[in-house]
Coordinates of C-alpha atoms and ligand atoms in Angstrom, one line a residue:
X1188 CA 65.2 104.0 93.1
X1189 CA 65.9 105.6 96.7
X1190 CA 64.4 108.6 98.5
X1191 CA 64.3 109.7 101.5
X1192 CA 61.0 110.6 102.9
X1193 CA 62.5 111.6 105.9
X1194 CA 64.9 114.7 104.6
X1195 CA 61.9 116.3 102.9
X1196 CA 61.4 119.6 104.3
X1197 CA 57.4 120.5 103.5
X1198 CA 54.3 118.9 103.8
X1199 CA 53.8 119.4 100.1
X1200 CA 57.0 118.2 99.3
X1201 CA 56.0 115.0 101.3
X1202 CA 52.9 114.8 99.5
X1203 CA 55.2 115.1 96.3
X1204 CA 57.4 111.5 96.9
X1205 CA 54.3 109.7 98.4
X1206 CA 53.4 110.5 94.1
X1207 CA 57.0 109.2 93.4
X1208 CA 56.5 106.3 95.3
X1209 CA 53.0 105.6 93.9
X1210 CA 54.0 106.1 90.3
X1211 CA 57.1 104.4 90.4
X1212 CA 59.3 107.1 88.5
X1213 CA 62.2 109.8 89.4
X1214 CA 61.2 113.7 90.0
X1215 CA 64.5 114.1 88.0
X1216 CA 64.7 111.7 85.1
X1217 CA 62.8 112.8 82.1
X1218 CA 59.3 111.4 82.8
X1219 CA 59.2 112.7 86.1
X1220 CA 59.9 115.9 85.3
X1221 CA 57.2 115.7 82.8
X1222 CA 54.7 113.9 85.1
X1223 CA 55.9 115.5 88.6
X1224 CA 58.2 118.6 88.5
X1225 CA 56.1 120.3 86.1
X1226 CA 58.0 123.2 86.4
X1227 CA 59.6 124.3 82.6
X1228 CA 62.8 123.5 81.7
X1229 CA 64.7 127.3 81.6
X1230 CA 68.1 125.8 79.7
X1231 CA 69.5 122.5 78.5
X1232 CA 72.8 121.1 77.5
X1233 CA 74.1 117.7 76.1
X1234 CA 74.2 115.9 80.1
X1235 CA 71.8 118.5 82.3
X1236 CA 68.8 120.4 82.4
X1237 CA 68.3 123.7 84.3
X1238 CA 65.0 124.2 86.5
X1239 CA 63.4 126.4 89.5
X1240 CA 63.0 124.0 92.9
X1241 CA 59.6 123.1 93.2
X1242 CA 59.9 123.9 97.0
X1243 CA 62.3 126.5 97.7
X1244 CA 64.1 127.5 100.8
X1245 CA 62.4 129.7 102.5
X1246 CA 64.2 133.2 102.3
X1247 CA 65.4 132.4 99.2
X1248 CA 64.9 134.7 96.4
X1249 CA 65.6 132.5 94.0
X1250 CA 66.7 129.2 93.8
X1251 CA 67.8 127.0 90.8
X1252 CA 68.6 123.0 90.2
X1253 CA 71.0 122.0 87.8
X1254 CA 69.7 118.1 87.3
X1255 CA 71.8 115.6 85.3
X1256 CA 69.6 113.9 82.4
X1257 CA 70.7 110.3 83.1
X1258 CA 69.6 109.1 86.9
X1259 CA 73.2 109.8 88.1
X1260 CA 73.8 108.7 91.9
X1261 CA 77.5 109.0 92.4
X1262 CA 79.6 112.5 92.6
X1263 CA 82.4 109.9 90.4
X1264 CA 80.0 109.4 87.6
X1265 CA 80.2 113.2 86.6
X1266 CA 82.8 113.4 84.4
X1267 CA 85.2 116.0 83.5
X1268 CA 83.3 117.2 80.5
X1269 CA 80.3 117.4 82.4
X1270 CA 81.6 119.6 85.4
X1271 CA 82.8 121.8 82.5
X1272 CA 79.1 122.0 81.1
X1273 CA 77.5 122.3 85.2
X1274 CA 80.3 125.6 84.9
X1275 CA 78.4 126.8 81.7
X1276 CA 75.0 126.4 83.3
X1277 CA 76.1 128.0 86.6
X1278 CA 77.4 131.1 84.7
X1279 CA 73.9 131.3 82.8
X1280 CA 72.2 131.2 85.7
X1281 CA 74.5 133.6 87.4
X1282 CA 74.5 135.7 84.6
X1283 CA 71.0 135.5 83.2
X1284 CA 69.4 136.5 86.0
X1285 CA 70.9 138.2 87.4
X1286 CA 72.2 137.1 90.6
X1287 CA 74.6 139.7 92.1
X1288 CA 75.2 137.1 95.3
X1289 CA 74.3 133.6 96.2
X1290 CA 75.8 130.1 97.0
X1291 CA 75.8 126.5 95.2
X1292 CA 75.8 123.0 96.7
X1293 CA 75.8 119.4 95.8
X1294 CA 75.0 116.7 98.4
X1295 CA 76.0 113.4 97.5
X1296 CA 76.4 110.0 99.1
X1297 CA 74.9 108.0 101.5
X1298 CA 71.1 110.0 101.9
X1299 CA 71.3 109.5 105.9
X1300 CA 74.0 111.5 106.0
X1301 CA 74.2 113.8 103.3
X1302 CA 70.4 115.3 104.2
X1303 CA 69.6 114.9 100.2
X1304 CA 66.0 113.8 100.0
X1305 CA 66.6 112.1 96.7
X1306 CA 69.5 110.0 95.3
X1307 CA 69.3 111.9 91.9
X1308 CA 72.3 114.0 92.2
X1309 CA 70.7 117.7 91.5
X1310 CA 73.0 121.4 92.4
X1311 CA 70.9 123.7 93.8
X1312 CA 72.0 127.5 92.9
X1313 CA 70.1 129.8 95.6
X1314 CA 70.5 133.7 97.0
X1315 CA 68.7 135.0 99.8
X1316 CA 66.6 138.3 100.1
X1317 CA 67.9 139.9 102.7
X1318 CA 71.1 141.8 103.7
X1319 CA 73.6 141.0 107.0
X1320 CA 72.5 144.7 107.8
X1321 CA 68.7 144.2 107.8
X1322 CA 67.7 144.1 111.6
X1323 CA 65.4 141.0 111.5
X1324 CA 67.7 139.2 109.1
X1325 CA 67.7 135.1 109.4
X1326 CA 69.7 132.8 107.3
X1327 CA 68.7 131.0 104.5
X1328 CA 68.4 127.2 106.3
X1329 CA 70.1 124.5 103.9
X1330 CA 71.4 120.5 105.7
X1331 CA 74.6 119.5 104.3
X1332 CA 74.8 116.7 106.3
X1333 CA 74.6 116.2 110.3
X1334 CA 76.6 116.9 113.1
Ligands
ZN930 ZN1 66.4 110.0 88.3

């Protein structure tokens, strides 16, 4: 299993793969979930679960992972099916919440350059809270890769 310490973007989530590394497991595969996420499982399908991010981006309002069930690592192991079941989840989320606005993202690849902290492949469903018209407006911060 490979993380990257480095592309964590808190203290506590830092103090969350020093665990990983100490017990051995995945955050995103079933035990760790159990053992580390913690956080409950808000919808399930055959291939993925649905969960809040333990450390969301700041601004965010809220933010979602869709996490495969087996410890996929490469975009090419999703299969067709399966994208058609990360649309289903999406629209849940989408719907369920509601979330009027928003954006979605995968990172995949090489974790040095994708900025992922974890070679679990995981989309992360987020919206902000505040409006382009809002005076002291910032973006939501989230590294897709690097320049
Ligand atoms: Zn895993």
């Amino acid at each position: 299993m490979k993380n990257l310490k480095s592309n964590s973007r808190t203290k506590e989530q830092l103090e969350r793969m020093e665990i990983v590394e100490k017990l051995n497991v995945c955050p995103f595969c079933e035990e760790g979930l159990e053992k580390i996420h913690k956080l409950p499982i808000e919808k399930e399908t055959i291939n993925f679960f649905v969960t809040k991010n333990a450390f969301p981006y700041e601004g965010t309002s809220h933010h979602y992972l869709i996490i495969p069930k087996k410890h996929i690592r490469e975009v090419l192991e999703i299969s067709p099916k399966m994208w058609a079941e990360i649309g289903e989840l999406f629209n849940w989320i989408v719907e369920s919440i509601p979330m009027k606005f928003g954006g979605v993202f995968l990172r995949f690849g090489d974790l040095h350059r994708s900025a992922a902290s974890l070679e679990h492949l995981h989309f992360q469903i987020l919206s902000g809270t505040k409006s382009d018209k809002d005076k002291d407006k910032k973006s939501v911060k989230a590294t897709l890769g690097y320049k």
